[in-house]
mmCIF file of C-alpha atoms in Angstrom:
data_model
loop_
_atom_site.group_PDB
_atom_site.id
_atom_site.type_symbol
_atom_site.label_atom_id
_atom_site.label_comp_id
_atom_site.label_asym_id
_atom_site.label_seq_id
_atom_site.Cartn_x
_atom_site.Cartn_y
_atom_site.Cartn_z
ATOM 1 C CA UNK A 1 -9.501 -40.855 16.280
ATOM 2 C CA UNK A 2 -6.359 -41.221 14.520
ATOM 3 C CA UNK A 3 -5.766 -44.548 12.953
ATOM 4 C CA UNK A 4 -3.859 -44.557 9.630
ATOM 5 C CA UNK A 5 0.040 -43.702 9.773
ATOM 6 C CA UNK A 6 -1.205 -40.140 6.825
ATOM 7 C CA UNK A 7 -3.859 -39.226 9.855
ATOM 8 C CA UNK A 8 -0.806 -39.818 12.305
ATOM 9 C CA UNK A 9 1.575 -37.740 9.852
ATOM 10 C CA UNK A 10 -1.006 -35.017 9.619
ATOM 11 C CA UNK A 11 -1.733 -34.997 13.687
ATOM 12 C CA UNK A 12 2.048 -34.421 14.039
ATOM 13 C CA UNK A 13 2.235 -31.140 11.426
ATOM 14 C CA UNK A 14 -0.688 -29.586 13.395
ATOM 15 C CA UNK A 15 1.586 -28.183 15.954
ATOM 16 C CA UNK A 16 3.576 -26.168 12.977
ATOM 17 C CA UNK A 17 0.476 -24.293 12.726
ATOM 18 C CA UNK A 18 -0.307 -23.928 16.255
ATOM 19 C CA UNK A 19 1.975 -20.894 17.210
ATOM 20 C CA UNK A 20 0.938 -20.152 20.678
ATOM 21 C CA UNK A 21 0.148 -24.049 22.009
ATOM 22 C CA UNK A 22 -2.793 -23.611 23.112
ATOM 23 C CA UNK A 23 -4.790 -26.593 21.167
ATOM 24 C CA UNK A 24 -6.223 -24.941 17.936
ATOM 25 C CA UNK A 25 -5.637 -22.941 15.097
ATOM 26 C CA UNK A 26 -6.652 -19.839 14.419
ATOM 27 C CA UNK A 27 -5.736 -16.101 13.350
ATOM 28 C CA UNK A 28 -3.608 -15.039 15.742
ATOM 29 C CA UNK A 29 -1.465 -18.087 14.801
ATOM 30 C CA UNK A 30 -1.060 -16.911 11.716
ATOM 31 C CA UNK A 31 -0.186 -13.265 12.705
ATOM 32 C CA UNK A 32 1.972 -14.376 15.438
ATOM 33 C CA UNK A 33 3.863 -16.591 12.523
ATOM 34 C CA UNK A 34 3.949 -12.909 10.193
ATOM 35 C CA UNK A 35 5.237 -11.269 13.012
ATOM 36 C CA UNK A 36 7.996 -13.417 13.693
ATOM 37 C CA UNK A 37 8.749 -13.312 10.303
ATOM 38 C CA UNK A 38 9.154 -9.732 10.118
ATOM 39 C CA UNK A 39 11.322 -9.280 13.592
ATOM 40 C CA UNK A 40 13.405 -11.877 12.373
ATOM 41 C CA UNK A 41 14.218 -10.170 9.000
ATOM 42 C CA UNK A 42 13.834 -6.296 10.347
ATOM 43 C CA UNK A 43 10.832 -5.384 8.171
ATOM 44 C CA UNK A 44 8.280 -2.920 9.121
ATOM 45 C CA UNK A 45 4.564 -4.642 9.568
ATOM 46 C CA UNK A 46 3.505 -1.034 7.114
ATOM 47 C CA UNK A 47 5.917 -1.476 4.934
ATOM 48 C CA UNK A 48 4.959 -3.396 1.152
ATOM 49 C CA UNK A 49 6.581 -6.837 1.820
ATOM 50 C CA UNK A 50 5.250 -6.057 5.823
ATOM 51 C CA UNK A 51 1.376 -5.738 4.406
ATOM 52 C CA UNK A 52 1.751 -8.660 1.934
ATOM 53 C CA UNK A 53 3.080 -11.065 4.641
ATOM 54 C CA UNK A 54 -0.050 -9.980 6.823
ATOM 55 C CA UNK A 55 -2.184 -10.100 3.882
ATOM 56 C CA UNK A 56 -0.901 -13.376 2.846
ATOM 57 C CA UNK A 57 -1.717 -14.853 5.979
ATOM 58 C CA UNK A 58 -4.881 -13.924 6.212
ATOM 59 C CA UNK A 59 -6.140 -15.379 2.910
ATOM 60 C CA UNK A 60 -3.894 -18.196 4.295
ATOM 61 C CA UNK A 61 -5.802 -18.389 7.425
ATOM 62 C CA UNK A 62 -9.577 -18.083 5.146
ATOM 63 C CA UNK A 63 -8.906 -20.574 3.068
ATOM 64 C CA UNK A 64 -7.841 -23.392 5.718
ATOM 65 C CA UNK A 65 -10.388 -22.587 8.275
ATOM 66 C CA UNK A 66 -12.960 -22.766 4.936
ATOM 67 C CA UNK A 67 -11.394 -26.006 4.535
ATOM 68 C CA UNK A 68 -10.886 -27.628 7.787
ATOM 69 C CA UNK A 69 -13.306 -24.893 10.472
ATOM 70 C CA UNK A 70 -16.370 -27.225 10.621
ATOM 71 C CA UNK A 71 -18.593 -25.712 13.407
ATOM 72 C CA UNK A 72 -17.334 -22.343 12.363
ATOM 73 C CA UNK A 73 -16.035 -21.224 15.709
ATOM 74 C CA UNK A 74 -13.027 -19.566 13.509
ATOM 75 C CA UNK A 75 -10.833 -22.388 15.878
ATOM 76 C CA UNK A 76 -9.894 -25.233 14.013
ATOM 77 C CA UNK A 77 -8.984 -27.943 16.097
ATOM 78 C CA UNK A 78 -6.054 -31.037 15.711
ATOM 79 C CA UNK A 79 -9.424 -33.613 15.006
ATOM 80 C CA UNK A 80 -11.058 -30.658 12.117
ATOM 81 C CA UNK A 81 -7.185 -30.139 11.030
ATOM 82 C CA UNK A 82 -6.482 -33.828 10.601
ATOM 83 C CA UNK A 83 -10.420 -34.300 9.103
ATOM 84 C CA UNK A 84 -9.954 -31.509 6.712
ATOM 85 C CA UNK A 85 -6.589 -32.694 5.225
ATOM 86 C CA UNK A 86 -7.746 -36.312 4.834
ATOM 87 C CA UNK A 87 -11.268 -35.544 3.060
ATOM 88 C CA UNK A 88 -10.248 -32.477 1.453
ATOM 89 C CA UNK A 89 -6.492 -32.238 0.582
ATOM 90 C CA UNK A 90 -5.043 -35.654 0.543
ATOM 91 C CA UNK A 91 -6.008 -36.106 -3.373
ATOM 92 C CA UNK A 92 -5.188 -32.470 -4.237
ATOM 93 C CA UNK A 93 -2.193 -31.217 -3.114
ATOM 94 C CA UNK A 94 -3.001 -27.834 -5.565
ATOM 95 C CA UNK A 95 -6.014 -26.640 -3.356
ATOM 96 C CA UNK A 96 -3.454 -26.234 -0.798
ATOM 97 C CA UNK A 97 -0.396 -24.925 -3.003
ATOM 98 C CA UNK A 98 -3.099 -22.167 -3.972
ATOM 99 C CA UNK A 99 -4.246 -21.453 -0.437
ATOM 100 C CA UNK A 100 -0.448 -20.850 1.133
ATOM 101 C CA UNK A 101 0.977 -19.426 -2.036
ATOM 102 C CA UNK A 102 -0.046 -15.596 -1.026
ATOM 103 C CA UNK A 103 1.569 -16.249 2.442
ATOM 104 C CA UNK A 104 4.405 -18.020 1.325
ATOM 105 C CA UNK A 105 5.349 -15.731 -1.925
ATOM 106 C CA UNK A 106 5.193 -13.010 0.852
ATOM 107 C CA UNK A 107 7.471 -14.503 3.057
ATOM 108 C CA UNK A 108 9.852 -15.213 0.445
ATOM 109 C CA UNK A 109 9.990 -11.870 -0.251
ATOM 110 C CA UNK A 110 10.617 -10.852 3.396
ATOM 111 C CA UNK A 111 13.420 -13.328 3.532
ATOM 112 C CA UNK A 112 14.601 -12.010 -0.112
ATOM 113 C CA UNK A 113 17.066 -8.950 0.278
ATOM 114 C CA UNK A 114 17.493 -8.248 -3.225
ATOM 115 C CA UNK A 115 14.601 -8.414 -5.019
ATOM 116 C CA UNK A 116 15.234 -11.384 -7.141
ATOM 117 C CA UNK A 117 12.380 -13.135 -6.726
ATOM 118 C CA UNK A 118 14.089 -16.185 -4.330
ATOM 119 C CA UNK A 119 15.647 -16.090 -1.157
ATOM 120 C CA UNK A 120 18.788 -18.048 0.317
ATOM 121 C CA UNK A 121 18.949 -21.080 1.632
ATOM 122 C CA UNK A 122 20.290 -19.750 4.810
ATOM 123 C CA UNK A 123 17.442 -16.947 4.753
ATOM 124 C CA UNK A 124 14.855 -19.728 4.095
ATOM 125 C CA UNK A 125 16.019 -21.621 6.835
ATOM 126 C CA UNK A 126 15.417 -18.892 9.222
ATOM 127 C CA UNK A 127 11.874 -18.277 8.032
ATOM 128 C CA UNK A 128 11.287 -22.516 8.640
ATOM 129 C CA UNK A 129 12.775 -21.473 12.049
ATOM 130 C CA UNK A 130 9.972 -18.422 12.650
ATOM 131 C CA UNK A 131 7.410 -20.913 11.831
ATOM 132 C CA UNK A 132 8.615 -23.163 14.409
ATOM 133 C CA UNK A 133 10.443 -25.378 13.006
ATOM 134 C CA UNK A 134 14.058 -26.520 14.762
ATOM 135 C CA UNK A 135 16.965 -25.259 13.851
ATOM 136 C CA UNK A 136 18.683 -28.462 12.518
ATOM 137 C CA UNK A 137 15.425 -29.231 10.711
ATOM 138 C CA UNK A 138 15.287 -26.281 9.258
ATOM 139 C CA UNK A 139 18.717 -26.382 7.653
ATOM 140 C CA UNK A 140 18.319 -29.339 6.655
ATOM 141 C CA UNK A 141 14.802 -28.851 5.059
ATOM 142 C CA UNK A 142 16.016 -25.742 3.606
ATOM 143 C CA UNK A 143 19.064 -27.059 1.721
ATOM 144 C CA UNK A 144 16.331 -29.773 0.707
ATOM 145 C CA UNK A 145 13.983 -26.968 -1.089
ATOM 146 C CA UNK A 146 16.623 -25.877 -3.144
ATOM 147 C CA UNK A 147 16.155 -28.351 -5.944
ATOM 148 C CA UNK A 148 17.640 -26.975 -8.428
ATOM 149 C CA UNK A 149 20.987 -26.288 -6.620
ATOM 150 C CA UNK A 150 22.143 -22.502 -7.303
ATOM 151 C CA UNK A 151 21.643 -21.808 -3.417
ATOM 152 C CA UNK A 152 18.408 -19.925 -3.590
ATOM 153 C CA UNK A 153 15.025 -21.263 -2.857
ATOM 154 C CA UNK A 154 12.448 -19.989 -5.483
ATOM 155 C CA UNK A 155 8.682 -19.501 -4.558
ATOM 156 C CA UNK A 156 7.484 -22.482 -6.811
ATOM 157 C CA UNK A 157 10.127 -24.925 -4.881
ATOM 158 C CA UNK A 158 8.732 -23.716 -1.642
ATOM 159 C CA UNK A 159 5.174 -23.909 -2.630
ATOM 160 C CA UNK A 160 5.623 -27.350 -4.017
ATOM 161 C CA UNK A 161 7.239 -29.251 -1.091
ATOM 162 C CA UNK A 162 4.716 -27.573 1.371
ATOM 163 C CA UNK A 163 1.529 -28.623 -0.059
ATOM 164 C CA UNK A 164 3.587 -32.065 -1.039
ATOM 165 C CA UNK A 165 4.810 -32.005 3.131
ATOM 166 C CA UNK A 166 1.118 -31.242 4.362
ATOM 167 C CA UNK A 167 -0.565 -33.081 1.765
ATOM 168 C CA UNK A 168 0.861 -36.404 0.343
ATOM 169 C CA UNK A 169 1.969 -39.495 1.818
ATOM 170 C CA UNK A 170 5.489 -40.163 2.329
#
């Protein structure tokens, strides 16, 4: 049962990782999220940046299901999701900075035409939008990321504000 308003909070975000809907988490959310991110941007799933993003997701998708999977049916459920950030991630934020860093550095550099290590704020907008996040939200949340204002979004501002958006009360 849900009871405080961080449980509530965390309840909410489990649908961002629940790609296809249908009540848990699991791998194929996370491929159908590196997929999307690839269609969206016109990269090749065997191209570098292509076999990073997939790579990235699966060390992603390890190191929450070690995390949060408590029967080990490699499902993790809303209750396990919600369980798992409370008791595990709540008080350290890094843990789960350091488990989505390989996916998101590898999305960044999907969403990064140039090379330069950060991608636009439009461009990181339409990655939030891949992962299923609305379009005004996404703008919005992009624009947000960019905290140091030259109109890029760098891997260390997007890897800070998820684990802070997943982890840490508002």
């Amino acid at each position: 049962m849900v009871s405080s308003e961080y449980e509530r909070r965390i309840a909410a975000r489990f649908a961002t990782f629940d790609q296809d809907g249908n009540g848990y988490i699991d791998r194929e959310d996370f491929s159908a999220a590196a997929k999307a991110l690839l269609a969206e941007f016109g990269t090749t799933a065997r191209s570098d940046k292509g076999q990073a993003l997939y790579i990235g997701a699966e060390a992603f998708w390890q190191g929450m299901a070690g995390i949060a999977d408590r029967d080990g049916d490699q499902r993790i459920t809303r209750e396990e999701f919600v369980n798992g950030a409370v008791k595990r991630l709540r008080d350290n934020p890094d843990r789960f900075a350091e488990i989505a860093r390989p996916f998101l550095h590898a999305a960044l550099a999907v969403a990064d035409p140039d090379g330069d290590g950060a991608a636009s704020v439009s461009d990181t907008a339409r990655v939030l939008v891949c992962l299923g996040v609305r379009q005004d939200i996404a703008q919005a949340a992009a624009a947000t990321l960019d905290t140091d204002g030259d109109g890029n979004v760098a891997e260390d501002e997007i890897v800070t504000a998820f684990a802070r958006y997943f982890t840490v009360p508002e």
